[in-house]
Short mmCIF file of N, CA and C in Angstrom, two decimals:
data_model
loop_
_atom_site.label_atom_id
_atom_site.label_comp_id
_atom_site.label_asym_id
_atom_site.label_seq_id
_atom_site.Cartn_x
_atom_site.Cartn_y
_atom_site.Cartn_z
N MET A 1 -90.20 -40.65 -147.12
CA MET A 1 -89.49 -41.61 -146.29
C MET A 1 -89.32 -41.07 -144.87
N LYS A 2 -89.00 -39.78 -144.78
CA LYS A 2 -88.79 -39.16 -143.47
C LYS A 2 -90.08 -39.22 -142.65
N HIS A 3 -91.23 -39.01 -143.30
CA HIS A 3 -92.51 -39.05 -142.59
C HIS A 3 -92.86 -40.47 -142.14
N LEU A 4 -92.52 -41.45 -142.95
CA LEU A 4 -92.77 -42.84 -142.59
C LEU A 4 -91.94 -43.21 -141.35
N PHE A 5 -90.70 -42.77 -141.30
CA PHE A 5 -89.83 -43.04 -140.15
C PHE A 5 -90.41 -42.41 -138.88
N CYS A 6 -90.86 -41.18 -138.96
CA CYS A 6 -91.48 -40.49 -137.81
C CYS A 6 -92.75 -41.20 -137.38
N PHE A 7 -93.53 -41.66 -138.35
CA PHE A 7 -94.76 -42.38 -138.06
C PHE A 7 -94.46 -43.67 -137.30
N LEU A 8 -93.43 -44.40 -137.72
CA LEU A 8 -93.04 -45.64 -137.06
C LEU A 8 -92.52 -45.38 -135.65
N ILE A 9 -91.78 -44.32 -135.46
CA ILE A 9 -91.27 -43.98 -134.12
C ILE A 9 -92.43 -43.72 -133.16
N ILE A 10 -93.47 -43.11 -133.65
CA ILE A 10 -94.64 -42.83 -132.82
C ILE A 10 -95.42 -44.11 -132.53
N LEU A 11 -95.54 -45.01 -133.51
CA LEU A 11 -96.34 -46.21 -133.34
C LEU A 11 -95.65 -47.31 -132.54
N VAL A 12 -94.36 -47.43 -132.59
CA VAL A 12 -93.66 -48.51 -131.89
C VAL A 12 -93.97 -48.51 -130.39
N PRO A 13 -93.84 -47.40 -129.67
CA PRO A 13 -94.18 -47.44 -128.26
C PRO A 13 -95.65 -47.78 -128.01
N PHE A 14 -96.54 -47.33 -128.92
CA PHE A 14 -97.96 -47.62 -128.76
C PHE A 14 -98.21 -49.12 -128.84
N PHE A 15 -97.63 -49.78 -129.84
CA PHE A 15 -97.84 -51.21 -130.00
C PHE A 15 -97.20 -52.03 -128.89
N THR A 16 -96.03 -51.65 -128.43
CA THR A 16 -95.40 -52.40 -127.34
C THR A 16 -96.20 -52.23 -126.06
N GLN A 17 -96.77 -51.05 -125.84
CA GLN A 17 -97.61 -50.82 -124.66
C GLN A 17 -98.89 -51.64 -124.77
N ALA A 18 -99.47 -51.69 -125.96
CA ALA A 18 -100.72 -52.40 -126.16
C ALA A 18 -100.56 -53.91 -125.93
N GLN A 19 -99.38 -54.44 -126.21
CA GLN A 19 -99.16 -55.87 -126.04
C GLN A 19 -99.14 -56.27 -124.57
N GLY A 20 -98.74 -55.37 -123.69
CA GLY A 20 -98.73 -55.66 -122.26
C GLY A 20 -97.44 -56.32 -121.81
N ASN A 21 -97.25 -56.30 -120.51
CA ASN A 21 -96.05 -56.90 -119.93
C ASN A 21 -96.29 -58.34 -119.54
N THR A 22 -95.26 -59.14 -119.66
CA THR A 22 -95.33 -60.52 -119.18
C THR A 22 -94.35 -60.73 -118.03
N ALA A 23 -93.65 -59.66 -117.61
CA ALA A 23 -92.72 -59.75 -116.48
C ALA A 23 -92.66 -58.41 -115.76
N TYR A 24 -92.45 -58.49 -114.45
CA TYR A 24 -92.24 -57.30 -113.63
C TYR A 24 -91.35 -57.71 -112.47
N GLY A 25 -90.17 -57.11 -112.39
CA GLY A 25 -89.21 -57.51 -111.36
C GLY A 25 -88.87 -58.98 -111.54
N ASN A 26 -89.01 -59.75 -110.48
CA ASN A 26 -88.73 -61.19 -110.54
C ASN A 26 -89.99 -62.03 -110.76
N PHE A 27 -91.09 -61.36 -111.09
CA PHE A 27 -92.32 -62.07 -111.42
C PHE A 27 -92.44 -62.15 -112.93
N LYS A 28 -92.94 -63.28 -113.40
CA LYS A 28 -93.18 -63.43 -114.84
C LYS A 28 -94.30 -64.44 -115.06
N LEU A 29 -94.88 -64.36 -116.23
CA LEU A 29 -95.93 -65.29 -116.61
C LEU A 29 -95.30 -66.46 -117.37
N VAL A 30 -95.59 -67.66 -116.89
CA VAL A 30 -95.12 -68.88 -117.53
C VAL A 30 -96.32 -69.83 -117.63
N ASP A 31 -96.65 -70.23 -118.82
CA ASP A 31 -97.80 -71.12 -119.04
C ASP A 31 -99.07 -70.58 -118.36
N GLN A 32 -99.32 -69.30 -118.54
CA GLN A 32 -100.51 -68.60 -118.03
C GLN A 32 -100.61 -68.63 -116.50
N GLU A 33 -99.45 -68.64 -115.85
CA GLU A 33 -99.39 -68.59 -114.39
C GLU A 33 -98.29 -67.61 -114.00
N ILE A 34 -98.57 -66.77 -112.99
CA ILE A 34 -97.54 -65.85 -112.52
C ILE A 34 -96.65 -66.61 -111.53
N ILE A 35 -95.34 -66.51 -111.76
CA ILE A 35 -94.37 -67.13 -110.86
C ILE A 35 -93.34 -66.08 -110.44
N TYR A 36 -92.68 -66.35 -109.33
CA TYR A 36 -91.55 -65.54 -108.87
C TYR A 36 -90.32 -66.41 -109.12
N GLN A 37 -89.29 -65.83 -109.74
CA GLN A 37 -88.06 -66.58 -109.99
C GLN A 37 -86.87 -65.65 -109.93
N LYS A 38 -85.88 -66.03 -109.11
CA LYS A 38 -84.69 -65.22 -108.95
C LYS A 38 -83.48 -66.12 -108.73
N ILE A 39 -82.37 -65.72 -109.35
CA ILE A 39 -81.10 -66.44 -109.20
C ILE A 39 -80.19 -65.64 -108.29
N PHE A 40 -79.56 -66.34 -107.35
CA PHE A 40 -78.61 -65.74 -106.42
C PHE A 40 -77.26 -66.40 -106.59
N VAL A 41 -76.20 -65.60 -106.58
CA VAL A 41 -74.84 -66.13 -106.60
C VAL A 41 -74.42 -66.31 -105.15
N GLN A 42 -73.94 -67.49 -104.82
CA GLN A 42 -73.58 -67.80 -103.43
C GLN A 42 -72.45 -68.82 -103.41
N ASP A 43 -71.31 -68.44 -102.87
CA ASP A 43 -70.19 -69.37 -102.77
C ASP A 43 -70.54 -70.53 -101.83
N SER A 44 -70.03 -71.67 -102.14
CA SER A 44 -70.15 -72.90 -101.33
C SER A 44 -71.58 -73.23 -100.90
N VAL A 45 -72.54 -72.97 -101.76
CA VAL A 45 -73.93 -73.34 -101.48
C VAL A 45 -74.11 -74.83 -101.81
N THR A 46 -74.80 -75.53 -100.92
CA THR A 46 -75.10 -76.95 -101.14
C THR A 46 -76.56 -77.20 -100.81
N VAL A 47 -77.09 -78.29 -101.34
CA VAL A 47 -78.47 -78.66 -101.05
C VAL A 47 -78.64 -78.86 -99.55
N LYS A 48 -77.67 -79.50 -98.91
CA LYS A 48 -77.76 -79.77 -97.47
C LYS A 48 -77.83 -78.47 -96.67
N LYS A 49 -76.96 -77.50 -96.97
CA LYS A 49 -76.97 -76.22 -96.25
C LYS A 49 -78.28 -75.47 -96.47
N VAL A 50 -78.75 -75.48 -97.71
CA VAL A 50 -80.00 -74.80 -98.04
C VAL A 50 -81.17 -75.43 -97.28
N ALA A 51 -81.23 -76.76 -97.28
CA ALA A 51 -82.32 -77.46 -96.58
C ALA A 51 -82.28 -77.16 -95.09
N GLU A 52 -81.11 -77.17 -94.49
CA GLU A 52 -80.99 -76.87 -93.06
C GLU A 52 -81.47 -75.45 -92.74
N PHE A 53 -81.13 -74.51 -93.60
CA PHE A 53 -81.56 -73.12 -93.40
C PHE A 53 -83.08 -73.00 -93.46
N TYR A 54 -83.70 -73.55 -94.51
CA TYR A 54 -85.14 -73.39 -94.68
C TYR A 54 -85.95 -74.14 -93.63
N LYS A 55 -85.40 -75.21 -93.06
CA LYS A 55 -86.09 -75.93 -91.98
C LYS A 55 -86.34 -75.03 -90.78
N THR A 56 -85.53 -73.98 -90.60
CA THR A 56 -85.66 -73.10 -89.44
C THR A 56 -86.71 -72.01 -89.61
N LEU A 57 -87.23 -71.83 -90.80
CA LEU A 57 -88.17 -70.73 -91.06
C LEU A 57 -89.60 -71.15 -90.71
N PRO A 58 -90.31 -70.31 -89.96
CA PRO A 58 -91.65 -70.69 -89.48
C PRO A 58 -92.74 -70.74 -90.55
N TYR A 59 -92.52 -70.14 -91.69
CA TYR A 59 -93.54 -70.11 -92.75
C TYR A 59 -93.28 -71.14 -93.85
N ILE A 60 -92.46 -72.16 -93.51
CA ILE A 60 -92.11 -73.22 -94.45
C ILE A 60 -92.63 -74.55 -93.90
N SER A 61 -93.17 -75.39 -94.79
CA SER A 61 -93.59 -76.74 -94.39
C SER A 61 -93.32 -77.71 -95.54
N ASN A 62 -93.43 -78.99 -95.23
CA ASN A 62 -93.28 -80.07 -96.23
C ASN A 62 -91.97 -79.99 -97.00
N LEU A 63 -90.88 -79.71 -96.32
CA LEU A 63 -89.58 -79.58 -96.97
C LEU A 63 -89.06 -80.95 -97.42
N GLN A 64 -88.64 -81.02 -98.65
CA GLN A 64 -88.04 -82.22 -99.23
C GLN A 64 -86.74 -81.81 -99.91
N SER A 65 -85.72 -82.64 -99.82
CA SER A 65 -84.49 -82.32 -100.56
C SER A 65 -84.09 -83.50 -101.42
N GLY A 66 -83.59 -83.14 -102.61
CA GLY A 66 -83.14 -84.14 -103.57
C GLY A 66 -81.67 -83.91 -103.87
N ALA A 67 -81.22 -84.44 -104.99
CA ALA A 67 -79.80 -84.34 -105.35
C ALA A 67 -79.38 -82.91 -105.64
N ASP A 68 -80.24 -82.14 -106.32
CA ASP A 68 -79.85 -80.78 -106.71
C ASP A 68 -80.94 -79.74 -106.46
N GLU A 69 -81.92 -80.09 -105.61
CA GLU A 69 -82.97 -79.12 -105.31
C GLU A 69 -83.62 -79.38 -103.96
N VAL A 70 -84.24 -78.33 -103.46
CA VAL A 70 -85.03 -78.39 -102.23
C VAL A 70 -86.42 -77.87 -102.59
N THR A 71 -87.46 -78.57 -102.14
CA THR A 71 -88.82 -78.11 -102.39
C THR A 71 -89.54 -77.97 -101.05
N PHE A 72 -90.48 -77.05 -101.00
CA PHE A 72 -91.29 -76.87 -99.80
C PHE A 72 -92.50 -76.02 -100.11
N ASP A 73 -93.40 -75.96 -99.13
CA ASP A 73 -94.57 -75.11 -99.22
C ASP A 73 -94.30 -73.82 -98.46
N LEU A 74 -94.64 -72.70 -99.07
CA LEU A 74 -94.58 -71.38 -98.45
C LEU A 74 -95.98 -71.10 -97.93
N ASN A 75 -96.09 -70.78 -96.63
CA ASN A 75 -97.40 -70.63 -96.00
C ASN A 75 -97.62 -69.24 -95.43
N ASP A 76 -98.63 -68.56 -95.94
CA ASP A 76 -99.13 -67.31 -95.37
C ASP A 76 -98.05 -66.27 -95.10
N LEU A 77 -97.22 -66.01 -96.09
CA LEU A 77 -96.20 -64.97 -95.98
C LEU A 77 -96.90 -63.61 -95.97
N VAL A 78 -96.51 -62.76 -95.04
CA VAL A 78 -97.08 -61.42 -94.90
C VAL A 78 -96.03 -60.41 -95.34
N VAL A 79 -96.44 -59.41 -96.10
CA VAL A 79 -95.54 -58.37 -96.59
C VAL A 79 -95.38 -57.29 -95.53
N ASP A 80 -94.15 -57.06 -95.11
CA ASP A 80 -93.85 -55.99 -94.15
C ASP A 80 -93.51 -54.73 -94.95
N TYR A 81 -94.55 -54.03 -95.42
CA TYR A 81 -94.35 -52.89 -96.31
C TYR A 81 -93.59 -51.76 -95.62
N LYS A 82 -93.71 -51.63 -94.31
CA LYS A 82 -92.99 -50.58 -93.59
C LYS A 82 -91.48 -50.82 -93.62
N LYS A 83 -91.07 -52.08 -93.61
CA LYS A 83 -89.65 -52.43 -93.68
C LYS A 83 -89.01 -51.87 -94.95
N PHE A 84 -89.80 -51.78 -96.01
CA PHE A 84 -89.30 -51.30 -97.30
C PHE A 84 -89.65 -49.84 -97.54
N GLN A 85 -89.93 -49.10 -96.46
CA GLN A 85 -90.21 -47.67 -96.47
C GLN A 85 -91.43 -47.26 -97.28
N PHE A 86 -92.48 -48.07 -97.24
CA PHE A 86 -93.74 -47.70 -97.85
C PHE A 86 -94.72 -47.34 -96.73
N THR A 87 -95.54 -46.32 -96.96
CA THR A 87 -96.53 -45.92 -95.97
C THR A 87 -97.81 -46.73 -96.17
N GLN A 88 -98.64 -46.71 -95.17
CA GLN A 88 -99.93 -47.40 -95.25
C GLN A 88 -100.78 -46.80 -96.37
N VAL A 89 -100.77 -45.48 -96.48
CA VAL A 89 -101.55 -44.80 -97.51
C VAL A 89 -101.10 -45.17 -98.92
N ALA A 90 -99.79 -45.36 -99.10
CA ALA A 90 -99.24 -45.65 -100.43
C ALA A 90 -99.25 -47.14 -100.78
N THR A 91 -99.73 -47.98 -99.86
CA THR A 91 -99.70 -49.42 -100.08
C THR A 91 -101.11 -49.96 -100.28
N PRO A 92 -101.36 -50.66 -101.39
CA PRO A 92 -102.69 -51.22 -101.64
C PRO A 92 -103.12 -52.17 -100.51
N SER A 93 -104.40 -52.22 -100.27
CA SER A 93 -104.91 -53.05 -99.16
C SER A 93 -104.57 -54.52 -99.33
N ILE A 94 -104.49 -55.03 -100.55
CA ILE A 94 -104.17 -56.45 -100.74
C ILE A 94 -102.73 -56.75 -100.31
N ILE A 95 -101.85 -55.77 -100.39
CA ILE A 95 -100.47 -55.96 -99.92
C ILE A 95 -100.44 -55.84 -98.39
N GLN A 96 -101.20 -54.92 -97.84
CA GLN A 96 -101.26 -54.74 -96.38
C GLN A 96 -101.89 -55.93 -95.68
N THR A 97 -102.99 -56.44 -96.22
CA THR A 97 -103.75 -57.49 -95.55
C THR A 97 -103.47 -58.89 -96.10
N GLY A 98 -102.76 -58.95 -97.22
CA GLY A 98 -102.59 -60.22 -97.90
C GLY A 98 -101.68 -61.21 -97.20
N LYS A 99 -102.01 -62.47 -97.39
CA LYS A 99 -101.16 -63.58 -96.98
C LYS A 99 -100.93 -64.41 -98.24
N TYR A 100 -99.66 -64.70 -98.51
CA TYR A 100 -99.28 -65.33 -99.77
C TYR A 100 -98.66 -66.70 -99.50
N SER A 101 -99.09 -67.68 -100.28
CA SER A 101 -98.62 -69.04 -100.15
C SER A 101 -98.25 -69.55 -101.53
N GLY A 102 -97.48 -70.63 -101.58
CA GLY A 102 -97.11 -71.21 -102.86
C GLY A 102 -96.20 -72.40 -102.71
N LYS A 103 -95.87 -72.98 -103.82
CA LYS A 103 -94.94 -74.10 -103.90
C LYS A 103 -93.58 -73.54 -104.31
N VAL A 104 -92.53 -73.92 -103.59
CA VAL A 104 -91.20 -73.36 -103.83
C VAL A 104 -90.24 -74.47 -104.24
N VAL A 105 -89.44 -74.17 -105.26
CA VAL A 105 -88.37 -75.05 -105.70
C VAL A 105 -87.09 -74.24 -105.65
N ILE A 106 -86.10 -74.74 -104.91
CA ILE A 106 -84.79 -74.10 -104.86
C ILE A 106 -83.83 -75.02 -105.60
N GLY A 107 -83.41 -74.60 -106.78
CA GLY A 107 -82.43 -75.36 -107.54
C GLY A 107 -81.03 -74.91 -107.14
N VAL A 108 -80.14 -75.87 -106.90
CA VAL A 108 -78.79 -75.55 -106.45
C VAL A 108 -77.79 -76.05 -107.48
N LYS A 109 -76.92 -75.12 -107.91
CA LYS A 109 -75.81 -75.44 -108.81
C LYS A 109 -74.55 -74.89 -108.18
N ASP A 110 -73.42 -75.20 -108.78
CA ASP A 110 -72.14 -74.76 -108.26
C ASP A 110 -72.07 -73.23 -108.21
N GLY A 111 -72.03 -72.67 -107.01
CA GLY A 111 -71.87 -71.24 -106.83
C GLY A 111 -73.12 -70.40 -107.00
N LYS A 112 -74.30 -71.04 -107.13
CA LYS A 112 -75.53 -70.27 -107.26
C LYS A 112 -76.74 -71.14 -106.93
N TYR A 113 -77.85 -70.46 -106.69
CA TYR A 113 -79.11 -71.16 -106.49
C TYR A 113 -80.23 -70.31 -107.07
N ARG A 114 -81.32 -70.99 -107.45
CA ARG A 114 -82.46 -70.29 -108.05
C ARG A 114 -83.73 -70.63 -107.26
N ILE A 115 -84.43 -69.58 -106.87
CA ILE A 115 -85.70 -69.74 -106.16
C ILE A 115 -86.82 -69.56 -107.18
N THR A 116 -87.74 -70.52 -107.22
CA THR A 116 -88.93 -70.42 -108.05
C THR A 116 -90.14 -70.66 -107.15
N VAL A 117 -91.06 -69.72 -107.14
CA VAL A 117 -92.32 -69.89 -106.41
C VAL A 117 -93.42 -69.96 -107.46
N HIS A 118 -94.15 -71.07 -107.45
CA HIS A 118 -95.26 -71.22 -108.38
C HIS A 118 -96.52 -71.58 -107.60
N THR A 119 -97.63 -71.68 -108.27
CA THR A 119 -98.92 -71.92 -107.63
C THR A 119 -99.11 -70.92 -106.48
N ILE A 120 -98.86 -69.67 -106.76
CA ILE A 120 -98.96 -68.62 -105.74
C ILE A 120 -100.44 -68.32 -105.46
N MET A 121 -100.78 -68.43 -104.18
CA MET A 121 -102.15 -68.21 -103.73
C MET A 121 -102.17 -67.03 -102.75
N LEU A 122 -103.33 -66.39 -102.61
CA LEU A 122 -103.43 -65.28 -101.68
C LEU A 122 -104.77 -65.26 -100.99
N THR A 123 -104.78 -64.63 -99.82
CA THR A 123 -106.01 -64.25 -99.12
C THR A 123 -105.81 -62.80 -98.72
N GLY A 124 -106.89 -62.09 -98.43
CA GLY A 124 -106.78 -60.70 -98.01
C GLY A 124 -107.88 -59.84 -98.59
N ASN A 125 -107.81 -58.56 -98.31
CA ASN A 125 -108.81 -57.61 -98.78
C ASN A 125 -108.25 -56.87 -99.99
N ILE A 126 -108.88 -57.04 -101.13
CA ILE A 126 -108.41 -56.40 -102.35
C ILE A 126 -109.16 -55.10 -102.63
N GLY A 127 -109.96 -54.65 -101.68
CA GLY A 127 -110.70 -53.39 -101.84
C GLY A 127 -112.12 -53.64 -102.26
N TYR A 128 -112.30 -54.25 -103.41
CA TYR A 128 -113.66 -54.53 -103.89
C TYR A 128 -114.14 -55.91 -103.47
N LYS A 129 -113.26 -56.69 -102.80
CA LYS A 129 -113.60 -58.07 -102.45
C LYS A 129 -112.71 -58.52 -101.29
N ASN A 130 -113.30 -59.24 -100.35
CA ASN A 130 -112.52 -59.84 -99.27
C ASN A 130 -112.27 -61.30 -99.65
N ILE A 131 -111.03 -61.67 -99.88
CA ILE A 131 -110.68 -63.02 -100.31
C ILE A 131 -110.39 -63.85 -99.06
N THR A 132 -111.34 -64.68 -98.66
CA THR A 132 -111.19 -65.46 -97.42
C THR A 132 -110.64 -66.86 -97.69
N GLU A 133 -110.90 -67.40 -98.85
CA GLU A 133 -110.35 -68.70 -99.25
C GLU A 133 -109.17 -68.46 -100.19
N LYS A 134 -108.11 -69.24 -100.06
CA LYS A 134 -106.94 -69.07 -100.91
C LYS A 134 -107.35 -69.10 -102.38
N ASP A 135 -106.88 -68.09 -103.10
CA ASP A 135 -107.21 -67.95 -104.52
C ASP A 135 -105.91 -67.68 -105.29
N LYS A 136 -105.89 -67.98 -106.56
CA LYS A 136 -104.69 -67.82 -107.38
C LYS A 136 -104.33 -66.35 -107.57
N LEU A 137 -103.08 -66.01 -107.32
CA LEU A 137 -102.58 -64.65 -107.57
C LEU A 137 -102.78 -64.28 -109.04
N THR A 138 -102.60 -65.25 -109.92
CA THR A 138 -102.75 -65.02 -111.36
C THR A 138 -104.13 -64.43 -111.69
N SER A 139 -105.16 -64.83 -110.96
CA SER A 139 -106.52 -64.34 -111.22
C SER A 139 -106.62 -62.83 -111.03
N TYR A 140 -105.76 -62.26 -110.22
CA TYR A 140 -105.81 -60.83 -109.91
C TYR A 140 -104.67 -60.04 -110.58
N ALA A 141 -103.49 -60.62 -110.64
CA ALA A 141 -102.31 -59.91 -111.13
C ALA A 141 -102.07 -60.09 -112.62
N ALA A 142 -102.92 -60.86 -113.28
CA ALA A 142 -102.79 -61.06 -114.72
C ALA A 142 -104.14 -60.82 -115.39
N LYS A 143 -104.09 -60.64 -116.70
CA LYS A 143 -105.29 -60.41 -117.50
C LYS A 143 -105.24 -61.32 -118.73
N ASN A 144 -106.34 -61.33 -119.45
CA ASN A 144 -106.43 -62.08 -120.71
C ASN A 144 -106.00 -63.54 -120.54
N ASN A 145 -106.61 -64.20 -119.56
CA ASN A 145 -106.32 -65.61 -119.28
C ASN A 145 -104.85 -65.86 -118.95
N GLY A 146 -104.24 -64.94 -118.23
CA GLY A 146 -102.86 -65.14 -117.80
C GLY A 146 -101.82 -64.91 -118.88
N THR A 147 -102.17 -64.12 -119.91
CA THR A 147 -101.21 -63.88 -120.98
C THR A 147 -100.45 -62.55 -120.81
N ILE A 148 -101.00 -61.62 -120.02
CA ILE A 148 -100.29 -60.37 -119.70
C ILE A 148 -100.53 -60.03 -118.24
N LEU A 149 -99.60 -59.30 -117.66
CA LEU A 149 -99.76 -58.84 -116.29
C LEU A 149 -100.73 -57.68 -116.24
N ASN A 150 -101.51 -57.61 -115.18
CA ASN A 150 -102.44 -56.53 -114.97
C ASN A 150 -101.64 -55.26 -114.64
N PRO A 151 -101.78 -54.19 -115.42
CA PRO A 151 -101.00 -52.97 -115.16
C PRO A 151 -101.21 -52.40 -113.75
N GLU A 152 -102.36 -52.67 -113.15
CA GLU A 152 -102.61 -52.20 -111.78
C GLU A 152 -101.70 -52.87 -110.76
N TRP A 153 -101.17 -54.03 -111.11
CA TRP A 153 -100.26 -54.75 -110.22
C TRP A 153 -98.80 -54.46 -110.54
N CYS A 154 -98.52 -53.93 -111.72
CA CYS A 154 -97.13 -53.67 -112.16
C CYS A 154 -96.65 -52.32 -111.64
N LYS A 155 -96.60 -52.20 -110.34
CA LYS A 155 -96.21 -50.96 -109.69
C LYS A 155 -95.27 -51.29 -108.54
N PRO A 156 -94.40 -50.33 -108.17
CA PRO A 156 -93.47 -50.57 -107.06
C PRO A 156 -94.17 -50.91 -105.75
N ASN A 157 -95.39 -50.40 -105.53
CA ASN A 157 -96.08 -50.65 -104.26
C ASN A 157 -96.97 -51.90 -104.30
N THR A 158 -96.95 -52.63 -105.40
CA THR A 158 -97.79 -53.83 -105.50
C THR A 158 -96.88 -55.03 -105.78
N LEU A 159 -96.69 -55.43 -107.04
CA LEU A 159 -95.78 -56.53 -107.32
C LEU A 159 -94.36 -56.19 -106.88
N GLY A 160 -94.00 -54.91 -106.93
CA GLY A 160 -92.67 -54.49 -106.47
C GLY A 160 -92.45 -54.82 -105.00
N LEU A 161 -93.44 -54.54 -104.17
CA LEU A 161 -93.35 -54.86 -102.74
C LEU A 161 -93.40 -56.37 -102.50
N LEU A 162 -94.24 -57.05 -103.24
CA LEU A 162 -94.33 -58.51 -103.10
C LEU A 162 -92.99 -59.15 -103.50
N ASP A 163 -92.37 -58.61 -104.53
CA ASP A 163 -91.05 -59.06 -104.98
C ASP A 163 -90.03 -58.88 -103.84
N LYS A 164 -90.00 -57.72 -103.24
CA LYS A 164 -89.07 -57.45 -102.13
C LYS A 164 -89.32 -58.40 -100.96
N ALA A 165 -90.59 -58.64 -100.64
CA ALA A 165 -90.93 -59.53 -99.53
C ALA A 165 -90.51 -60.97 -99.81
N PHE A 166 -90.77 -61.46 -101.02
CA PHE A 166 -90.36 -62.83 -101.37
C PHE A 166 -88.84 -62.95 -101.29
N THR A 167 -88.14 -61.97 -101.84
CA THR A 167 -86.67 -62.01 -101.79
C THR A 167 -86.18 -61.98 -100.35
N ASP A 168 -86.74 -61.08 -99.56
CA ASP A 168 -86.33 -60.92 -98.16
C ASP A 168 -86.59 -62.19 -97.35
N LYS A 169 -87.73 -62.81 -97.53
CA LYS A 169 -88.11 -63.97 -96.72
C LYS A 169 -87.54 -65.29 -97.24
N LEU A 170 -87.19 -65.35 -98.52
CA LEU A 170 -86.76 -66.62 -99.10
C LEU A 170 -85.27 -66.70 -99.42
N GLN A 171 -84.56 -65.60 -99.36
CA GLN A 171 -83.13 -65.63 -99.68
C GLN A 171 -82.37 -66.45 -98.64
N TYR A 172 -81.56 -67.36 -99.12
CA TYR A 172 -80.74 -68.21 -98.25
C TYR A 172 -79.63 -67.37 -97.63
N ILE A 173 -79.52 -67.44 -96.31
CA ILE A 173 -78.45 -66.74 -95.59
C ILE A 173 -77.58 -67.79 -94.94
N PRO A 174 -76.33 -67.93 -95.38
CA PRO A 174 -75.44 -68.93 -94.77
C PRO A 174 -75.34 -68.72 -93.26
N GLN A 175 -75.20 -69.80 -92.53
CA GLN A 175 -75.19 -69.74 -91.07
C GLN A 175 -74.13 -68.78 -90.54
N GLU A 176 -72.94 -68.77 -91.13
CA GLU A 176 -71.87 -67.88 -90.64
C GLU A 176 -72.22 -66.41 -90.83
N LYS A 177 -72.93 -66.08 -91.92
CA LYS A 177 -73.35 -64.68 -92.14
C LYS A 177 -74.48 -64.31 -91.19
N LYS A 178 -75.36 -65.26 -90.91
CA LYS A 178 -76.47 -65.03 -90.01
C LYS A 178 -75.95 -64.72 -88.61
N ILE A 179 -74.96 -65.43 -88.17
CA ILE A 179 -74.36 -65.18 -86.85
C ILE A 179 -73.71 -63.81 -86.82
N ALA A 180 -72.94 -63.48 -87.85
CA ALA A 180 -72.28 -62.17 -87.91
C ALA A 180 -73.30 -61.04 -87.96
N LYS A 181 -74.40 -61.24 -88.66
CA LYS A 181 -75.44 -60.23 -88.78
C LYS A 181 -76.12 -59.98 -87.43
N ASP A 182 -76.32 -61.04 -86.65
CA ASP A 182 -76.97 -60.92 -85.35
C ASP A 182 -76.04 -60.37 -84.27
N ASP A 183 -74.73 -60.50 -84.48
CA ASP A 183 -73.76 -60.03 -83.50
C ASP A 183 -73.37 -58.62 -83.83
N TRP A 184 -73.86 -57.67 -83.07
CA TRP A 184 -73.64 -56.26 -83.38
C TRP A 184 -72.24 -55.88 -83.11
#
């Protein structure tokens, strides 16, 4: 019995590793597509305030607002890897040269909001290929027909940096905090 228990302890990590990851940070696979999804707690958040904030961002277009959500297109977001203390040498070329686009849904509830980016597309140099036409991120960051994340992307300097950039560029900042932040 003792040997069987030791055998199982050794095999469990092997099998969980073999199955692969379906999530990394705020990225996850849903219906064979990689999406970014994050919930933020925010007092007095409203659809109107959120819509007004996102209208001011230069990488946003086609903004629509409904009763409890705001939708828009994210266009050619660039990752500022230096802002997050990554060096050029430590950052993959697709993160350095990449431009990321997608469809964004901001769901608003009492005291919180959720950002979901789906249909994420990219252009850039991935090292072995120059992607000049927008292509699905899932094609590169996932494997096995979008059922597991590609381990080469599940790193702090790849999906980790993209996660930080999406959060940084898409997080709603209330107007009063934005003014205080700009006033030194």
